């Protein structure tokens, strides 16, 4: 065997080991969304345990994205089903094209003033990478996308049932109307 072959073999094996070690998500003892906390846009603690028995839709959002108008449909969905136990929780994120570059004030201006959002909005949050919020590590582990677990863009949506278990992942281009259909046919089916 030649030296270049062994070098190639070592590099290949090292790459495989790195790939498996870097994609492993430690979700620890987290069994449901109720094990997580976050911080609201106003800086207040937000405990998912307070939402026990509710159906939850977690969305990573951005104020300057082509999908930003989904805030309007998400708010309509929230108002339609709030009395049936739906809670939408938005997490502004600046990891996709720098589309959430501003601070709290800019996010509030878009969400609350422009789109009249009344569902809870959290502080700016990383959803991928080393600094990803543990909630998103958990959600991606339970509902991997294609290809891979990574969130690909703003307005990826995770539906969690009333027992706190993630049950469905929706792509950014899946409009809230599709979620409405899913809720009617799978969650609140009579």
Short mmCIF file of C-alpha atoms in Angstrom, two decimals:
data_model
loop_
_atom_site.label_atom_id
_atom_site.label_comp_id
_atom_site.label_asym_id
_atom_site.label_seq_id
_atom_site.Cartn_x
_atom_site.Cartn_y
_atom_site.Cartn_z
CA UNK A 1 0.00 0.00 0.00
CA UNK A 2 1.16 3.49 -0.74
CA UNK A 3 1.49 6.43 1.56
CA UNK A 4 -1.17 8.51 -0.32
CA UNK A 5 -3.67 5.68 0.16
CA UNK A 6 -3.16 5.66 3.94
CA UNK A 7 -3.38 9.44 4.13
CA UNK A 8 -6.64 9.33 2.17
CA UNK A 9 -7.98 6.57 4.39
CA UNK A 10 -7.12 8.47 7.58
CA UNK A 11 -8.68 11.68 6.25
CA UNK A 12 -11.83 9.84 5.17
CA UNK A 13 -12.23 8.10 8.53
CA UNK A 14 -11.57 11.37 10.37
CA UNK A 15 -14.23 13.07 8.28
CA UNK A 16 -16.76 10.34 9.01
CA UNK A 17 -16.06 10.52 12.75
CA UNK A 18 -16.37 14.32 12.67
CA UNK A 19 -19.63 14.12 10.73
CA UNK A 20 -21.24 11.76 13.22
CA UNK A 21 -19.97 13.62 16.26
CA UNK A 22 -21.07 17.04 14.95
CA UNK A 23 -24.57 15.95 13.97
CA UNK A 24 -25.34 14.27 17.28
CA UNK A 25 -27.83 16.38 19.19
CA UNK A 26 -27.87 16.07 22.94
CA UNK A 27 -31.49 16.52 23.84
CA UNK A 28 -30.71 15.10 27.26
CA UNK A 29 -33.68 14.25 29.41
CA UNK A 30 -36.06 16.45 27.44
CA UNK A 31 -39.19 14.44 26.75
CA UNK A 32 -41.61 17.17 25.72
CA UNK A 33 -41.79 20.84 24.90
CA UNK A 34 -42.83 21.45 28.51
CA UNK A 35 -39.20 20.94 29.56
CA UNK A 36 -38.15 24.22 27.89
CA UNK A 37 -38.14 27.89 28.72
CA UNK A 38 -37.47 30.97 26.63
CA UNK A 39 -37.46 34.74 27.01
CA UNK A 40 -40.13 36.97 25.49
CA UNK A 41 -39.37 39.96 23.32
CA UNK A 42 -40.02 42.08 26.43
CA UNK A 43 -37.44 40.14 28.44
CA UNK A 44 -39.91 38.17 30.56
CA UNK A 45 -39.47 34.44 31.24
CA UNK A 46 -41.67 32.16 29.13
CA UNK A 47 -42.30 28.63 30.41
CA UNK A 48 -43.66 26.10 27.94
CA UNK A 49 -44.89 24.09 30.96
CA UNK A 50 -47.55 26.79 31.33
CA UNK A 51 -48.99 25.61 27.99
CA UNK A 52 -49.77 22.04 29.10
CA UNK A 53 -52.86 20.75 27.34
CA UNK A 54 -52.52 23.25 24.47
CA UNK A 55 -51.61 22.62 20.83
CA UNK A 56 -48.50 24.68 20.08
CA UNK A 57 -47.06 25.95 16.80
CA UNK A 58 -43.43 27.09 17.10
CA UNK A 59 -42.22 29.30 14.22
CA UNK A 60 -38.82 30.84 13.54
CA UNK A 61 -39.57 34.26 12.07
CA UNK A 62 -37.88 37.23 10.40
CA UNK A 63 -39.02 40.80 9.80
CA UNK A 64 -37.43 41.29 6.36
CA UNK A 65 -38.09 37.98 4.61
CA UNK A 66 -40.20 37.11 1.59
CA UNK A 67 -42.24 34.94 3.98
CA UNK A 68 -42.80 37.78 6.50
CA UNK A 69 -46.38 38.35 5.23
CA UNK A 70 -47.18 34.93 6.76
CA UNK A 71 -47.49 36.83 10.05
CA UNK A 72 -50.94 37.93 8.85
CA UNK A 73 -52.13 34.35 8.19
CA UNK A 74 -50.48 33.05 11.36
CA UNK A 75 -52.33 35.67 13.39
CA UNK A 76 -55.61 34.72 11.67
CA UNK A 77 -54.93 31.05 12.50
CA UNK A 78 -54.17 31.97 16.11
CA UNK A 79 -57.38 33.97 16.49
CA UNK A 80 -59.43 31.23 14.83
CA UNK A 81 -58.21 28.44 17.11
CA UNK A 82 -57.15 30.15 20.35
CA UNK A 83 -60.40 29.11 22.01
CA UNK A 84 -59.66 25.50 21.00
CA UNK A 85 -56.25 25.62 22.62
CA UNK A 86 -53.86 26.70 19.85
CA UNK A 87 -50.89 28.81 20.91
CA UNK A 88 -48.42 30.12 18.33
CA UNK A 89 -44.96 31.07 19.60
CA UNK A 90 -42.68 33.11 17.34
CA UNK A 91 -38.89 33.13 17.57
CA UNK A 92 -37.21 35.91 15.54
CA UNK A 93 -33.99 34.63 13.96
CA UNK A 94 -31.22 36.36 12.01
CA UNK A 95 -29.46 33.24 10.71
CA UNK A 96 -30.95 33.23 7.21
CA UNK A 97 -29.76 36.03 4.97
CA UNK A 98 -29.56 38.51 7.86
CA UNK A 99 -33.31 39.12 7.62
CA UNK A 100 -33.80 39.97 11.30
CA UNK A 101 -30.91 42.43 11.76
CA UNK A 102 -32.58 44.94 14.06
CA UNK A 103 -33.26 44.91 17.72
CA UNK A 104 -36.40 44.49 19.76
CA UNK A 105 -37.93 47.73 18.50
CA UNK A 106 -37.74 46.75 14.82
CA UNK A 107 -39.23 43.32 15.52
CA UNK A 108 -42.05 44.91 17.53
CA UNK A 109 -42.71 47.40 14.72
CA UNK A 110 -43.15 44.63 12.16
CA UNK A 111 -44.97 42.09 14.34
CA UNK A 112 -47.19 44.23 16.48
CA UNK A 113 -47.70 47.45 14.49
CA UNK A 114 -47.70 46.19 10.90
CA UNK A 115 -49.23 42.70 11.34
CA UNK A 116 -51.11 43.16 14.64
CA UNK A 117 -49.60 39.97 16.07
CA UNK A 118 -51.06 39.00 19.45
CA UNK A 119 -49.40 35.61 19.90
CA UNK A 120 -46.24 35.40 22.05
CA UNK A 121 -43.00 36.53 20.44
CA UNK A 122 -39.65 35.56 21.94
CA UNK A 123 -36.32 37.37 21.85
CA UNK A 124 -34.04 36.90 18.83
CA UNK A 125 -32.88 33.28 18.85
CA UNK A 126 -30.45 31.04 16.97
CA UNK A 127 -32.13 27.89 15.63
CA UNK A 128 -29.08 26.20 14.09
CA UNK A 129 -25.44 25.81 15.01
CA UNK A 130 -23.51 25.81 18.23
CA UNK A 131 -25.68 28.52 19.84
CA UNK A 132 -29.03 27.04 18.83
CA UNK A 133 -31.69 27.31 21.52
CA UNK A 134 -32.14 23.88 23.16
CA UNK A 135 -35.81 23.90 22.13
CA UNK A 136 -34.83 23.94 18.46
CA UNK A 137 -32.23 21.20 19.00
CA UNK A 138 -35.05 19.11 20.50
CA UNK A 139 -37.55 19.93 17.73
CA UNK A 140 -35.06 19.20 14.94
CA UNK A 141 -34.10 15.92 16.60
CA UNK A 142 -37.73 14.82 16.87
CA UNK A 143 -38.82 16.13 13.45
CA UNK A 144 -35.84 16.16 11.08
CA UNK A 145 -36.30 17.94 7.79
CA UNK A 146 -35.06 16.89 4.40
CA UNK A 147 -32.20 16.61 3.84
CA UNK A 148 -30.95 16.57 7.41
CA UNK A 149 -32.19 18.11 10.61
CA UNK A 150 -31.12 21.69 9.99
CA UNK A 151 -33.73 24.40 9.66
CA UNK A 152 -33.34 25.65 6.10
CA UNK A 153 -34.99 29.10 6.25
CA UNK A 154 -37.25 31.48 8.13
CA UNK A 155 -40.83 30.46 8.90
CA UNK A 156 -40.18 26.77 9.45
CA UNK A 157 -43.02 25.63 11.67
CA UNK A 158 -43.24 22.85 14.27
CA UNK A 159 -46.61 21.58 15.49
CA UNK A 160 -46.73 20.14 18.99
CA UNK A 161 -49.76 18.22 20.27
CA UNK A 162 -51.55 18.78 23.57
CA UNK A 163 -49.30 16.19 25.24
CA UNK A 164 -46.21 18.25 24.40
CA UNK A 165 -44.94 15.94 21.64
CA UNK A 166 -43.74 17.34 18.29
CA UNK A 167 -45.90 15.79 15.57
CA UNK A 168 -45.43 17.72 12.32
CA UNK A 169 -42.84 19.96 10.68
CA UNK A 170 -43.93 22.44 8.03
CA UNK A 171 -41.55 24.02 5.52
CA UNK A 172 -41.22 27.81 5.17
CA UNK A 173 -43.33 27.79 2.00
CA UNK A 174 -46.14 25.88 3.74
CA UNK A 175 -48.67 28.62 4.31
CA UNK A 176 -50.71 28.78 7.51
CA UNK A 177 -53.75 27.71 5.48
CA UNK A 178 -52.10 24.29 5.09
CA UNK A 179 -51.67 24.14 8.86
CA UNK A 180 -55.34 25.08 9.27
CA UNK A 181 -56.27 22.11 7.06
CA UNK A 182 -53.98 19.81 9.07
CA UNK A 183 -55.47 20.99 12.38
CA UNK A 184 -59.01 20.38 11.16
CA UNK A 185 -58.27 16.94 9.71
CA UNK A 186 -55.80 15.53 12.24
CA UNK A 187 -56.00 17.40 15.53
CA UNK A 188 -59.62 18.42 15.90
CA UNK A 189 -61.16 15.82 13.62
CA UNK A 190 -64.68 15.04 14.74
#
